Amino acid sequence: QVQLVESGGGSVQPGGSLTLSCKFSGGDFRAFTMAWYRRRPGQGRELVAAITTRERTLYTDPVKGRFTISRDNPERTTTLQMTNLKPEDTAVYVCNAELDLRETWGQGIQVTVSS
């Protein structure tokens, strides 16, 4: 059974940086597309970034040029590097693993951007 554990969240001032990590267990990590979603206050869940098994990446427009998603297959970890953070990036960030349309979700981790 696939399990995902996020780490690295916290509070930062606008313009600051944070790196989120998602540790994968319980399956063949290399076979999964990995993604980060977020839930902003009062809003629904939105895709932030994704990385395929061939390391193709995609990003939602508001984070392009500021966020970078990567994966480390031997460590079975997906990382989201976030720079130039803005107050509107405040959200619960959730790790997602997808294979053949079957999805597994992490518990989520809070990121707060505030002065």
Backbone as JSON, one array per atom type, in Angstrom:
{
  "sequence": "QVQLVESGGGSVQPGGSLTLSCKFSGGDFRAFTMAWYRRRPGQGRELVAAITTRERTLYTDPVKGRFTISRDNPERTTTLQMTNLKPEDTAVYVCNAELDLRETWGQGIQVTVSS",
  "N": [[0.84, -1.18, 0.0], [0.65, 2.12, -0.97], [2.18, 4.85, 0.61], [2.44, 8.25, 1.59], [4.46, 10.8, 2.88], [4.68, 14.03, 3.89], [7.0, 16.74, 4.36], [8.68, 19.7, 5.66], [7.21, 22.06, 5.57], [5.98, 25.28, 6.81], [6.33, 28.6, 8.19], [6.96, 31.65, 6.49], [8.39, 34.74, 5.4], [7.12, 37.07, 2.92], [8.68, 36.75, -0.25], [10.5, 34.95, 0.63], [11.84, 31.54, 0.89], [11.0, 28.05, 0.67], [11.34, 24.51, 1.01], [9.61, 21.69, 0.15], [9.22, 18.25, 0.93], [8.39, 14.95, -0.11], [8.03, 11.82, 0.98], [7.99, 8.6, -0.3], [6.52, 5.37, 0.01], [5.94, 1.81, -0.16], [5.54, 0.88, -2.76], [6.48, 0.77, -6.29], [8.26, 3.37, -6.82], [9.3, 4.56, -9.13], [7.45, 4.12, -11.09], [5.36, 5.84, -10.8], [3.59, 8.86, -11.46], [4.26, 11.89, -9.94], [3.0, 14.51, -7.88], [2.29, 17.82, -6.67], [-0.31, 19.31, -4.91], [-2.44, 22.0, -3.81], [-4.42, 23.51, -1.24], [-5.9, 26.4, -0.9], [-6.97, 28.87, 1.5], [-10.45, 28.84, 1.76], [-10.77, 27.97, -0.82], [-10.87, 25.53, -3.5], [-9.1, 22.43, -4.16], [-6.07, 22.61, -5.99], [-3.91, 21.85, -8.7], [-0.46, 22.17, -8.38], [2.16, 21.48, -9.29], [3.65, 18.93, -11.32], [5.39, 15.86, -11.97], [6.49, 13.55, -14.3], [7.1, 10.0, -14.89], [9.15, 10.05, -16.66], [10.32, 12.34, -16.02], [9.26, 14.65, -17.05], [7.92, 17.86, -16.59], [5.28, 19.91, -15.25], [3.6, 22.97, -14.54], [1.36, 25.03, -12.66], [0.21, 28.19, -13.81], [0.55, 30.46, -11.96], [2.8, 29.79, -10.43], [4.93, 29.35, -12.05], [8.32, 29.68, -12.86], [8.97, 30.24, -10.27], [8.62, 28.02, -8.61], [9.98, 24.72, -8.34], [9.75, 21.41, -9.25], [10.98, 18.19, -8.46], [12.38, 14.85, -8.64], [13.74, 12.1, -6.85], [14.67, 9.13, -7.58], [16.14, 6.86, -6.45], [16.02, 7.59, -3.72], [13.34, 7.73, -3.39], [11.79, 10.06, -3.27], [9.99, 13.08, -3.67], [10.42, 16.47, -4.41], [9.56, 19.85, -3.78], [10.67, 22.83, -4.57], [10.35, 26.06, -3.48], [10.41, 29.39, -4.26], [10.7, 33.01, -3.86], [8.28, 33.45, -2.47], [4.8, 34.23, -2.07], [2.1, 35.94, -0.39], [-0.28, 34.82, -1.36], [0.41, 32.24, -1.85], [0.0, 30.89, 0.42], [-1.21, 28.0, 1.89], [-2.48, 24.63, 2.32], [-0.34, 22.17, 1.4], [-0.29, 19.31, -0.59], [0.89, 16.1, -1.22], [0.85, 13.93, -4.05], [0.46, 10.76, -5.58], [0.29, 9.02, -8.6], [-0.84, 6.31, -10.55], [-1.85, 4.62, -13.33], [-4.35, 5.88, -13.17], [-5.02, 5.55, -10.55], [-4.91, 6.99, -7.42], [-2.95, 8.21, -4.71], [-2.89, 10.0, -1.69], [-1.11, 12.35, 0.33], [-1.03, 13.51, 3.78], [-0.92, 16.22, 3.91], [0.56, 19.49, 4.29], [1.19, 22.48, 6.04], [1.79, 25.65, 4.61], [2.68, 28.89, 5.21], [2.67, 32.2, 4.24], [3.6, 35.2, 5.24], [3.93, 38.54, 6.45]],
  "CA": [[0.0, 0.0, 0.0], [1.46, 3.33, -1.09], [2.02, 5.89, 1.63], [3.19, 9.47, 1.31], [4.66, 11.62, 4.07], [5.25, 15.33, 3.54], [7.76, 17.48, 5.38], [9.32, 20.92, 5.18], [6.37, 23.25, 5.58], [6.23, 26.24, 7.88], [6.0, 30.01, 7.95], [8.05, 32.42, 5.87], [7.99, 36.08, 4.97], [7.07, 37.23, 1.46], [10.0, 36.77, -0.87], [11.31, 33.87, 1.17], [11.87, 30.24, 0.22], [10.79, 26.82, 1.43], [11.4, 23.29, 0.23], [8.77, 20.6, 0.63], [9.62, 16.92, 0.52], [7.37, 13.91, -0.01], [8.66, 10.5, 1.02], [7.11, 7.57, -0.85], [6.8, 3.99, 0.39], [4.9, 0.84, -0.41], [5.35, 0.56, -4.16], [7.59, 1.09, -7.17], [8.22, 4.83, -6.98], [9.64, 4.95, -10.49], [6.3, 3.93, -11.98], [4.31, 6.79, -10.45], [3.65, 10.3, -11.65], [4.17, 12.55, -8.65], [2.5, 15.87, -8.01], [1.91, 18.6, -5.48], [-1.52, 20.1, -4.99], [-2.61, 22.86, -2.64], [-5.75, 24.02, -0.9], [-5.81, 27.73, -0.3], [-8.13, 29.15, 2.35], [-11.7, 29.16, 1.07], [-10.76, 27.54, -2.22], [-10.73, 24.1, -3.73], [-7.76, 21.9, -4.4], [-5.54, 22.92, -7.31], [-2.61, 21.29, -9.03], [0.64, 23.13, -8.37], [3.22, 21.0, -10.16], [3.69, 17.48, -11.47], [6.56, 15.33, -12.66], [6.18, 12.22, -14.78], [8.15, 8.99, -14.71], [10.27, 10.44, -17.52], [10.78, 13.63, -15.48], [8.65, 15.82, -17.67], [7.28, 18.64, -15.53], [4.31, 20.95, -15.6], [3.32, 23.88, -13.43], [0.27, 25.97, -12.82], [0.8, 29.47, -14.22], [1.0, 31.37, -10.89], [4.05, 29.4, -9.78], [5.98, 29.18, -13.05], [9.49, 30.52, -12.63], [9.24, 30.37, -8.84], [8.63, 26.7, -7.99], [10.62, 23.66, -9.1], [9.48, 20.05, -8.77], [11.99, 17.21, -8.87], [12.23, 13.55, -8.01], [14.95, 11.33, -6.61], [14.15, 7.77, -7.6], [16.74, 5.99, -5.43], [15.55, 7.99, -2.39], [11.87, 7.68, -3.44], [11.36, 11.35, -2.73], [9.65, 14.18, -4.56], [10.7, 17.73, -3.75], [9.04, 21.07, -4.37], [11.41, 24.01, -4.14], [9.51, 27.24, -3.66], [11.14, 30.63, -4.04], [9.91, 34.23, -4.03], [6.93, 33.12, -2.01], [3.86, 35.33, -1.96], [1.01, 35.61, 0.55], [-1.28, 33.97, -2.01], [0.89, 30.86, -1.84], [-0.42, 30.28, 1.68], [-2.1, 26.88, 1.59], [-2.04, 23.29, 2.69], [0.24, 21.5, 0.24], [-0.54, 17.87, -0.48], [1.61, 15.27, -2.18], [-0.01, 12.98, -4.76], [1.11, 9.76, -6.43], [-0.72, 8.48, -9.52], [-0.45, 5.23, -11.46], [-3.04, 4.04, -13.98], [-5.52, 6.63, -12.67], [-5.2, 5.31, -9.12], [-4.2, 8.05, -6.73], [-2.72, 8.19, -3.27], [-2.67, 11.36, -1.2], [-0.52, 12.54, 1.64], [-1.88, 14.18, 4.76], [-0.87, 17.66, 3.69], [1.45, 20.24, 5.17], [0.84, 23.9, 5.96], [2.76, 26.68, 4.23], [2.11, 30.21, 5.49], [3.53, 33.3, 3.79], [3.04, 36.38, 5.89], [4.89, 39.44, 7.08]],
  "C": [[0.89, 1.24, 0.0], [1.14, 4.28, 0.06], [2.93, 7.06, 1.28], [3.27, 10.3, 2.59], [5.35, 12.9, 3.66], [6.02, 15.92, 4.71], [8.26, 18.77, 4.78], [8.46, 22.16, 5.18], [6.74, 24.19, 6.71], [5.8, 27.63, 7.48], [7.21, 30.75, 7.42], [7.51, 33.78, 5.48], [7.9, 36.13, 3.45], [8.47, 37.41, 0.88], [10.91, 35.66, -0.4], [11.16, 32.57, 0.38], [11.56, 29.12, 1.2], [10.94, 25.65, 0.47], [10.56, 22.22, 0.9], [9.29, 19.28, 0.1], [8.47, 15.95, 0.75], [8.08, 12.56, -0.1], [7.63, 9.44, 0.67], [7.52, 6.21, -0.31], [5.65, 3.1, -0.04], [4.64, 0.52, -1.87], [6.59, 0.89, -4.96], [7.52, 2.58, -7.53], [8.43, 5.25, -8.44], [8.46, 4.87, -11.44], [5.22, 4.99, -11.81], [4.61, 8.2, -10.97], [3.42, 10.94, -10.29], [3.74, 14.01, -8.85], [2.32, 16.51, -6.64], [0.64, 19.37, -5.82], [-1.53, 21.05, -3.78], [-4.08, 23.24, -2.48], [-5.56, 25.35, -0.2], [-7.06, 28.01, 0.51], [-9.35, 29.54, 1.53], [-11.77, 28.72, -0.37], [-10.63, 26.03, -2.32], [-9.29, 23.69, -3.97], [-7.32, 22.23, -5.83], [-4.18, 22.26, -7.48], [-1.57, 22.4, -9.04], [1.71, 22.72, -9.37], [3.17, 19.49, -10.21], [4.96, 17.09, -12.21], [6.28, 13.88, -13.03], [7.33, 11.26, -14.51], [9.37, 9.3, -15.58], [10.79, 11.84, -17.18], [10.35, 14.82, -16.33], [7.87, 16.54, -16.57], [6.23, 19.58, -16.1], [3.98, 21.72, -14.34], [2.07, 24.7, -13.72], [0.88, 27.36, -13.04], [1.28, 30.34, -13.06], [2.34, 31.01, -10.25], [5.2, 29.22, -10.77], [7.11, 30.18, -12.8], [9.85, 30.69, -11.16], [9.37, 29.01, -8.14], [9.32, 25.7, -8.93], [10.3, 22.32, -8.46], [10.57, 19.12, -9.29], [11.71, 15.9, -8.16], [13.58, 12.86, -7.9], [14.51, 9.88, -6.5], [14.82, 6.84, -6.58], [16.25, 6.3, -4.01], [14.03, 7.94, -2.27], [11.27, 8.94, -2.82], [11.04, 12.32, -3.86], [9.8, 15.48, -3.79], [10.06, 18.89, -4.51], [9.81, 22.24, -3.77], [10.59, 25.25, -4.48], [10.32, 28.48, -3.32], [10.23, 31.82, -4.29], [8.45, 34.01, -3.63], [6.09, 34.37, -1.79], [2.76, 34.95, -0.96], [-0.04, 34.69, -0.07], [-0.82, 32.53, -2.18], [0.52, 30.14, -0.54], [-1.48, 29.21, 1.41], [-1.62, 25.65, 2.34], [-1.58, 22.6, 1.42], [0.18, 19.99, 0.44], [0.2, 17.14, -1.59], [0.66, 14.23, -2.78], [0.84, 12.04, -5.59], [0.03, 9.11, -7.29], [-0.11, 7.42, -10.43], [-1.72, 4.61, -12.01], [-4.33, 4.6, -13.39], [-5.85, 6.32, -11.21], [-4.31, 6.29, -8.37], [-4.06, 7.76, -5.24], [-2.37, 9.6, -2.84], [-1.95, 11.33, 0.14], [-1.48, 13.27, 2.56], [-1.94, 15.69, 4.53], [0.01, 18.35, 4.71], [1.19, 21.73, 4.94], [2.04, 24.74, 5.54], [2.06, 28.03, 4.42], [3.12, 31.28, 5.09], [2.91, 34.59, 4.31], [4.16, 37.23, 6.47], [4.48, 39.74, 8.52]]
}
